[in-house]
Short mmCIF file of C-alpha atoms and ligand atoms in Angstrom, two decimals:
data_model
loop_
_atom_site.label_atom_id
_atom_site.label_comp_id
_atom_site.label_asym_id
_atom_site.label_seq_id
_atom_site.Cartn_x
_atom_site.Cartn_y
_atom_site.Cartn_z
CA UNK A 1 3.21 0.07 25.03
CA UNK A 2 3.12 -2.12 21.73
CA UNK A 3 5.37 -0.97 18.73
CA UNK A 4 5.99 -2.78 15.84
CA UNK A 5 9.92 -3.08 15.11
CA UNK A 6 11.93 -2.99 12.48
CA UNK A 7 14.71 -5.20 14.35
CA UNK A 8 16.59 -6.03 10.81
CA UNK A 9 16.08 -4.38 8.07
CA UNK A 10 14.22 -6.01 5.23
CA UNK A 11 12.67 -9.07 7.47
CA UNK A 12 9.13 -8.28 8.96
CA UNK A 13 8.69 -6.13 11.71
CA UNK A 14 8.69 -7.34 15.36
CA UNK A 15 5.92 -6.80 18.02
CA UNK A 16 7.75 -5.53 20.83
CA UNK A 17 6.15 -4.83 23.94
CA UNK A 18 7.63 -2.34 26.71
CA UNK A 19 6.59 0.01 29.58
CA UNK A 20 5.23 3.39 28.42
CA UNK A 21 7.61 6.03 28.35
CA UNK A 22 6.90 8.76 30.76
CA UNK A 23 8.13 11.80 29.05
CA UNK A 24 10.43 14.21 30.70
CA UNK A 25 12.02 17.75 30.52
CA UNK A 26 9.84 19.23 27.33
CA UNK A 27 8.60 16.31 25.97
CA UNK A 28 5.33 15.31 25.42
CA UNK A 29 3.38 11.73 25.16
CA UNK A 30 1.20 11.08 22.68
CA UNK A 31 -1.85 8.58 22.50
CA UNK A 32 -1.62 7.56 18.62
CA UNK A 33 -4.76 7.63 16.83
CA UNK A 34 -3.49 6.93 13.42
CA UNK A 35 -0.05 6.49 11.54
CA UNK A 36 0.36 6.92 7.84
CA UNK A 37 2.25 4.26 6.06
CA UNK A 38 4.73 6.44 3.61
CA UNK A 39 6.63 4.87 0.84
CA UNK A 40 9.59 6.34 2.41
CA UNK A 41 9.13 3.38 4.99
CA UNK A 42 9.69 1.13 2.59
CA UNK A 43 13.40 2.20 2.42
CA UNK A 44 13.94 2.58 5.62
CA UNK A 45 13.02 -1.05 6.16
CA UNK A 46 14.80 -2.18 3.02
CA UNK A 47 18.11 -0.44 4.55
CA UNK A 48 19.22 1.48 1.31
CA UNK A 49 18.71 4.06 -0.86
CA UNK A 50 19.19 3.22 -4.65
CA UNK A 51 21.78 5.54 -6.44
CA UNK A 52 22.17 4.37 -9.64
CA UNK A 53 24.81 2.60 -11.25
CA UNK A 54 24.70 -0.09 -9.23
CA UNK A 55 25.49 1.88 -6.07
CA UNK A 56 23.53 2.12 -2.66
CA UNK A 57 23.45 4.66 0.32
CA UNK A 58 23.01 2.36 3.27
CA UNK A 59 20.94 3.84 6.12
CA UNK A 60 22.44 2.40 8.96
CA UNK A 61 25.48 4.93 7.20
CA UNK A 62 22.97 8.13 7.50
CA UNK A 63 22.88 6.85 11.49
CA UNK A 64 19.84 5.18 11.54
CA UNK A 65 20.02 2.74 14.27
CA UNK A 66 18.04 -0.79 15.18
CA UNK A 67 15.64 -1.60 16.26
CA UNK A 68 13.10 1.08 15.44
CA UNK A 69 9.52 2.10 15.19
CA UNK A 70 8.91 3.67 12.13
CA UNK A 71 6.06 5.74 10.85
CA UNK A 72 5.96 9.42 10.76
CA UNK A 73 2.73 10.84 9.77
CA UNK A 74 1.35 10.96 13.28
CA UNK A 75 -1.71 11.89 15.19
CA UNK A 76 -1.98 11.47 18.85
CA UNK A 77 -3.96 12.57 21.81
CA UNK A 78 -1.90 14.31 24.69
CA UNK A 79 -2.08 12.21 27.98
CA UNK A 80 1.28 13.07 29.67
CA UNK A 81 3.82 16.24 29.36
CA UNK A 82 7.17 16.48 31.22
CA UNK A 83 7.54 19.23 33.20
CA UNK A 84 9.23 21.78 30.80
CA UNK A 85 6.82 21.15 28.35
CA UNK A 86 4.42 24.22 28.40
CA UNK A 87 0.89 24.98 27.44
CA UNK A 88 0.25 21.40 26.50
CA UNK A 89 -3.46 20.98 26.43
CA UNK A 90 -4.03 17.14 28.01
CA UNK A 91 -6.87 15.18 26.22
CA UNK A 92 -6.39 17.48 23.37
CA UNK A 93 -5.42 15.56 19.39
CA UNK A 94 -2.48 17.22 17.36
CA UNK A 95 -0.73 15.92 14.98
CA UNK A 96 3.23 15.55 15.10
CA UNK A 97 5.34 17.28 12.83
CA UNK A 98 8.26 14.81 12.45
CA UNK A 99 10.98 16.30 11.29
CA UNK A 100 13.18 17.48 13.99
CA UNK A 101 16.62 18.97 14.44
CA UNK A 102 18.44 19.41 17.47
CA UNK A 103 17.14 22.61 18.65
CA UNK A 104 20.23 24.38 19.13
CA UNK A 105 22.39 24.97 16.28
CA UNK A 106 21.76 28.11 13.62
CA UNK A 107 19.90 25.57 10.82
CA UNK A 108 17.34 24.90 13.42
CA UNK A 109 17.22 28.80 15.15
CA UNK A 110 16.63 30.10 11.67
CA UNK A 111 13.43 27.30 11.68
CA UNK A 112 14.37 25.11 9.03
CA UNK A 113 14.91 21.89 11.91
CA UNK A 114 14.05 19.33 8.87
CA UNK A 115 17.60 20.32 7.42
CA UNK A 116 19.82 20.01 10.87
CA UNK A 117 22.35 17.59 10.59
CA UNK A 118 21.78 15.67 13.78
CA UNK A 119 17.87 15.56 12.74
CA UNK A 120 15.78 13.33 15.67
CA UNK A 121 13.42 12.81 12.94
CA UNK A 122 10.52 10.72 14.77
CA UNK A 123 9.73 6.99 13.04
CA UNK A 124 13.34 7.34 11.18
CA UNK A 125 16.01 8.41 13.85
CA UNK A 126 13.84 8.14 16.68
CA UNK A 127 11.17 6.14 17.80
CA UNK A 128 7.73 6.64 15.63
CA UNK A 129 4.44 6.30 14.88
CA UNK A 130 3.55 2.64 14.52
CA UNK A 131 2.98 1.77 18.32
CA UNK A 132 0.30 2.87 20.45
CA UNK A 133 2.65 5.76 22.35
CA UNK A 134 4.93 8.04 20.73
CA UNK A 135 7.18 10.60 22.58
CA UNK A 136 7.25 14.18 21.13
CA UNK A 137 10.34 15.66 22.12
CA UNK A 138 8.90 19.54 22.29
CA UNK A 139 5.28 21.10 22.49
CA UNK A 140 6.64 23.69 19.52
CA UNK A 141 5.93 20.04 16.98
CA UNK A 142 2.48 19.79 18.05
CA UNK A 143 -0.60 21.11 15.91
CA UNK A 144 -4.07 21.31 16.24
CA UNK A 145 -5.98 19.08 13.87
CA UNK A 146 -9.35 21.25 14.18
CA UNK A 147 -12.01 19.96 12.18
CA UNK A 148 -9.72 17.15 10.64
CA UNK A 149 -10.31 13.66 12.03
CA UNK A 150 -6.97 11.94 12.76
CA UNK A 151 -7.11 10.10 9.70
CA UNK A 152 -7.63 13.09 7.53
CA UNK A 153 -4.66 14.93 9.44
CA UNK A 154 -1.69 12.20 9.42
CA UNK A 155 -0.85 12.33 5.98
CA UNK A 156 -0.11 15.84 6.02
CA UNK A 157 2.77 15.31 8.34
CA UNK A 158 4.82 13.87 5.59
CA UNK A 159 3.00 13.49 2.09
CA UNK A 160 1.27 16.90 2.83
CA UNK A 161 4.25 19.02 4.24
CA UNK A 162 6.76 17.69 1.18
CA UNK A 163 4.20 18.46 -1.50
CA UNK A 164 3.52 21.91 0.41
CA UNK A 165 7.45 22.49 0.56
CA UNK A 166 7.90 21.91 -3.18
CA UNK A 167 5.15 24.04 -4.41
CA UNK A 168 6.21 26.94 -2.24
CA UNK A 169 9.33 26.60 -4.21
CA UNK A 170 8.04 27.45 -7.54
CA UNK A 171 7.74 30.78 -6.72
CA UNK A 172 5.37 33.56 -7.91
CA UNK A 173 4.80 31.59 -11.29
CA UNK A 174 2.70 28.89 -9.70
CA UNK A 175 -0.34 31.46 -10.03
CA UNK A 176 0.71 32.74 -13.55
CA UNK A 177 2.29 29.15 -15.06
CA UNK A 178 1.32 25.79 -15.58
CA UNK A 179 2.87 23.68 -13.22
CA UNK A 180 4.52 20.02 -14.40
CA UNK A 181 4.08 17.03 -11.93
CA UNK A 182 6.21 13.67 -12.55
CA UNK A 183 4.66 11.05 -10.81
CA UNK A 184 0.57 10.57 -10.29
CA UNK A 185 0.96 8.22 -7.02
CA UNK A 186 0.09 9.41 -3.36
CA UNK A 187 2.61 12.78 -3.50
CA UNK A 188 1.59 13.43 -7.00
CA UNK A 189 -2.44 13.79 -6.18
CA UNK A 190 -2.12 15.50 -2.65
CA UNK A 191 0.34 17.94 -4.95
CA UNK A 192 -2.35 18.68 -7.04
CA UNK A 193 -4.77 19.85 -4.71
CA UNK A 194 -2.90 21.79 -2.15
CA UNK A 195 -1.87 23.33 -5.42
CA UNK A 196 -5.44 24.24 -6.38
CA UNK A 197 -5.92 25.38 -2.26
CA UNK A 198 -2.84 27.56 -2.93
CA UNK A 199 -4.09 29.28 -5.88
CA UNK A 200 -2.38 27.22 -8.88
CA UNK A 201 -3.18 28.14 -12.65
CA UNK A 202 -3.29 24.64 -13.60
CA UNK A 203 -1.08 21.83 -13.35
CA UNK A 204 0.04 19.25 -16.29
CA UNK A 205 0.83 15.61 -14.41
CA UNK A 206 3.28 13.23 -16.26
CA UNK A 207 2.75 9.55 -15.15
CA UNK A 208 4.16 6.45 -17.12
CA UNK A 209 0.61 3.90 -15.89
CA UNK A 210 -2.52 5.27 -17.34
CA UNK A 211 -5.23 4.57 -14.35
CA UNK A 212 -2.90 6.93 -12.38
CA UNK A 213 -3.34 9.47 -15.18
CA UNK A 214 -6.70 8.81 -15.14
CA UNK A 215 -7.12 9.43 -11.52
CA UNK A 216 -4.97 12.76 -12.09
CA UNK A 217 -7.21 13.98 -14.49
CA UNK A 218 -10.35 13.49 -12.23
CA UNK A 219 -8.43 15.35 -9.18
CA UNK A 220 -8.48 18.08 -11.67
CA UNK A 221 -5.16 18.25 -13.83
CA UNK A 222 -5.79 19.49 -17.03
CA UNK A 223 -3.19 17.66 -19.20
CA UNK A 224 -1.97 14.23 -18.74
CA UNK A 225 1.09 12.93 -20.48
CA UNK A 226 2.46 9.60 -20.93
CA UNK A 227 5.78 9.41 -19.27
CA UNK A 228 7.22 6.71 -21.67
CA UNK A 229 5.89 8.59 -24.79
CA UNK A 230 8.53 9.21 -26.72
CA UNK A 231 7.32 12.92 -27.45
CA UNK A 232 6.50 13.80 -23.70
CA UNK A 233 8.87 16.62 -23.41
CA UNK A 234 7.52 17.81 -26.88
CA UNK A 235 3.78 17.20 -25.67
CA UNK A 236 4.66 19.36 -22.18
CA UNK A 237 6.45 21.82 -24.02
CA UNK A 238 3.80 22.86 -26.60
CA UNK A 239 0.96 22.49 -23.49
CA UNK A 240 3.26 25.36 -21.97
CA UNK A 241 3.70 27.88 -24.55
CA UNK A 242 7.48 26.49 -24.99
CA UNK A 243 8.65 25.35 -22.31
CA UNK A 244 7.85 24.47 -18.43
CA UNK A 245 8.37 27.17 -15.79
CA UNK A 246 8.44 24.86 -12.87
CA UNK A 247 8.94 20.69 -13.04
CA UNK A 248 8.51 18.71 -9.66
CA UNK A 249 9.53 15.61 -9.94
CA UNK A 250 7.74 13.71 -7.25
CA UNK A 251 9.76 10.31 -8.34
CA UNK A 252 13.39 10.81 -8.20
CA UNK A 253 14.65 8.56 -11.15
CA UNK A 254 17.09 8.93 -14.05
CA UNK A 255 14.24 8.55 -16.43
CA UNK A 256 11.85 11.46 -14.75
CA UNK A 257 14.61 13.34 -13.59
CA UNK A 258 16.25 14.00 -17.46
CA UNK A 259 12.45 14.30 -18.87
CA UNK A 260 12.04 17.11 -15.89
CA UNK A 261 15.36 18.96 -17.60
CA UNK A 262 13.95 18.21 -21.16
CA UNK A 263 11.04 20.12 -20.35
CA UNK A 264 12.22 23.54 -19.38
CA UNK A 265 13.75 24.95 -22.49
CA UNK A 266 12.15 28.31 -21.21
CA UNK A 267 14.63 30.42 -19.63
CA UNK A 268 14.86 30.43 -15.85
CA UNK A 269 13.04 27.24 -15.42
CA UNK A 270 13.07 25.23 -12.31
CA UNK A 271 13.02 21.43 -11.36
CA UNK A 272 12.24 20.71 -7.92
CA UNK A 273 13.44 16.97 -7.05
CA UNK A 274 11.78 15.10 -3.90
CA UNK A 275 11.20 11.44 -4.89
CA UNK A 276 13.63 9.14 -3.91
CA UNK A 277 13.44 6.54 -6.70
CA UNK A 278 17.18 6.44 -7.62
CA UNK A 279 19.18 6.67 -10.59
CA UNK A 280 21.71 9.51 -11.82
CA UNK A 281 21.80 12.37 -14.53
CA UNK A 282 24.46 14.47 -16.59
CA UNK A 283 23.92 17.83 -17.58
CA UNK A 284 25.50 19.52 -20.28
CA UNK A 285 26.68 22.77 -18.13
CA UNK A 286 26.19 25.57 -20.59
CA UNK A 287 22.53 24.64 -20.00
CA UNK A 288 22.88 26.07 -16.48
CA UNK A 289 23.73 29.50 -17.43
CA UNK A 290 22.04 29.27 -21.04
CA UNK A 291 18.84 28.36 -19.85
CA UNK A 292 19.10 30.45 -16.24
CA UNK A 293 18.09 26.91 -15.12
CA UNK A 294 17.53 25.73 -11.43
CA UNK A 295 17.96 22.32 -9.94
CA UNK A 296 16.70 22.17 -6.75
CA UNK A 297 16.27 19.51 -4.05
CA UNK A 298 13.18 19.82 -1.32
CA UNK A 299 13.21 17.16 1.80
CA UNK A 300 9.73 17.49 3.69
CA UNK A 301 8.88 20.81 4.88
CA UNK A 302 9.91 23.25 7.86
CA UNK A 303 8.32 24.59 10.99
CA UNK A 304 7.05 26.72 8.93
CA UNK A 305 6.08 24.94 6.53
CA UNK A 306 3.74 22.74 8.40
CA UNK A 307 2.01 25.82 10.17
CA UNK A 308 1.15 27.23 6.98
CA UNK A 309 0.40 24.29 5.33
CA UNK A 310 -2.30 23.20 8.57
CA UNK A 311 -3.65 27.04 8.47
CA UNK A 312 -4.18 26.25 4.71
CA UNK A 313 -6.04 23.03 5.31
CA UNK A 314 -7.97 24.45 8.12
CA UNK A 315 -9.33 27.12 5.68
CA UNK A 316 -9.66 25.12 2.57
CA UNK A 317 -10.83 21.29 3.87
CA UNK A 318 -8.59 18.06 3.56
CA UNK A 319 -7.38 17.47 0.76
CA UNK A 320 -9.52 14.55 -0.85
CA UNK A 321 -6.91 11.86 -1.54
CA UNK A 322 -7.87 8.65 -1.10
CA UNK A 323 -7.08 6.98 3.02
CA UNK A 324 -7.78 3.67 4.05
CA UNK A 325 -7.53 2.77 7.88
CA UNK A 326 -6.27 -0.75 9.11
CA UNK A 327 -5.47 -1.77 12.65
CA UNK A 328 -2.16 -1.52 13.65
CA UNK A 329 -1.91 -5.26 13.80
CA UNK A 330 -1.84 -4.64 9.98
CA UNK A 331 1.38 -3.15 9.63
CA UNK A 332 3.59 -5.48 7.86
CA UNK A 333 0.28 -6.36 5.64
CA UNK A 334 0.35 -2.54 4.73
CA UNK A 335 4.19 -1.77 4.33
CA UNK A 336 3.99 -5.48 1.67
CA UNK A 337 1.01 -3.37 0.00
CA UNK A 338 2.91 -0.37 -0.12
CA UNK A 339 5.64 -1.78 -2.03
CA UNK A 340 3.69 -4.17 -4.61
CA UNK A 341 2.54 -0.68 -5.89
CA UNK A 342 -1.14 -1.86 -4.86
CA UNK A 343 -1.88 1.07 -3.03
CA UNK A 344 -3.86 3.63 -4.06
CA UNK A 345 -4.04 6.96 -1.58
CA UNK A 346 -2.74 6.16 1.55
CA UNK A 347 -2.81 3.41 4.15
CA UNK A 348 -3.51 4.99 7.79
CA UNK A 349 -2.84 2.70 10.99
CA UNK A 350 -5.09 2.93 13.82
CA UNK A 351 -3.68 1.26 17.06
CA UNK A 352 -7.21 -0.10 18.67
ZN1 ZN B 1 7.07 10.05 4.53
ZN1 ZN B 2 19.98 21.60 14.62
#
């Protein structure tokens, strides 16, 4: 087996090579076919979490441990299952939903494993994605890819699943209500079409670089806003009758964050955070009650989630954001892409 390492966090990535894991009890082994590259890899391999003011959250706090194999959009064909591991079709592709809990405690009985607190997330806690073997740890995290190829199906693992999750958190509205999206990178456009698969009314993207507006408008946004105008609020606000229903907020920083608040002077607005930029906001708290206002966080997506979200795409095609493949050779070419902000769509590995 060949993985590439992080062995320290911010230096490049090792090649490590190792027997292949036989998997045992329920687990199952997985031939990768491709591995996205997610910008959440970038912290992970940076160490830290920015959280404004000058302070960090340090991953090796959260219990991440070295060295590791990231990557966690994963598609693999089953060659070996342990003997617990039941109705595993051999030879079959399925894709790997990542985000895993322990399997015992109430969090991950009720489904929601990708909010345990001992998560064996795979490519962050646990081994991942960018080798040519990954170990799945239960059958009930595999999914068929049906007419996807494996390139088409790994992003939905992470990018697809967290969009998914956040959308299914507006509500009822999203059919009735504009919906607001901060942030036109690779979250931003796969948010606006499982959006349209879902049944959206329309969505109104806020980005601060103009060819990503651009590209928002062509995936079918019907209002694009300039994040640094100093109006934007104003702009979003008179695009949505008087105020926004529902804000995600696909980038996480102080900036998008307080423009996400600025924008729902409706009553019983909502603004869904998932990036992970970093920075901080205060709140005046009268606007809480005044303004029936919700802040809400969403990390990935559930069991659940990721059935629904793979029944959606199996009825309504991939969504048609933008995937380049690269050997896995490539990885520390594509994680140096990732983070110069040249990457448009998603980088997909493909051990040979
Ligand atoms: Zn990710
Ligand atoms: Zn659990």
């Amino acid at each position: 087996m060949r993985s590439f390492k992080v062995c320290q966090c911010g230096a490049p990535l090792t090649l490590i090579e190792a027997a292949t894991p036989q998997p045992a009890g329920a687990q199952v082994l997985l031939r990768v076919k491709a591995a996205g590259v997610c910008h959440s890899d970038i912290h992970i391999w940076d160490g830290y979490y920015e959280l404004g003011g000058g302070k960090r959250l340090q991953l090796l706090e959260r219990g991440i441990k070295l060295p590791l194999t990231m990557g966690h959009e994963i598609v693999g064909e089953a060659v070996a299952a342990g003997p617990d591991a039941k109705g595993v079709k051999l030879g079959a592709t399925f894709l790997a939903n990542p985000w895993i809990g322990c399997g015992e405690c109430t969090v991950c009985k009720r489904g929601d494993e990708n909010l345990c607190k001992t998560p064996r997330n795979l490519g962050v806690f646990t081994d991942g994605g960018y080798s040519d073997y990954v170990l799945v740890p239960h059958p009930r995290h595999l999914f068929d890819i049906g007419k996807l190829t494996p390139t088409q199906a790994a992003p939905l693992a992470c990018s697809g699943v967290t969009t998914y999750s956040a959308l299914k958190k507006v509500g009822p509205v999203l059919k009735d209500e504009p919906v607001v999206i901060i942030g036109a990178g690779g979250l931003g456009l796969m948010a606006i079409a499982l959006h349209k698969a879902m049944g959206g009314k329309s969505v109104i993207i806020v980005d601060i670089d103009p060819v990503k507006r651009e590209a928002a408008k062509k995936a079918g946004a019907m209002l694009a806003v300039d994040g640094k105008a100093p109006d934007a609020a104003k702009q979003v606000q008179a695009a949505t009758n008087g105020g926004a229903w529902a804000v995600i907020d696909f980038v996480g920083a102080s900036d998008t964050a307080r423009l996400g608040v600025d924008c729902l002077t409706t009553k019983g607005g909502k603004l869904i955070i998932v990036g992970l930029f970093g920075g901080d906001i205060t709140m005046p708290t009268p606007f809480f009650p005044m303004r029936a206002m919700t802040i809400q966080g969403s990390y990935v997506g559930s069991l659940t989630d990721m059935k629904e979200l793979m029944e959606l795409v199996a009825r309504t095609g991939a969504p048609p954001v933008p995937l380049t493949e690269r050997p896995l050779e490539d990885a520390n070419a594509a994680l140096n892409e990732l983070k110069a902000g040249k990457v448009v769509g998603r980088i997909v590995l493909t051990p040979a």
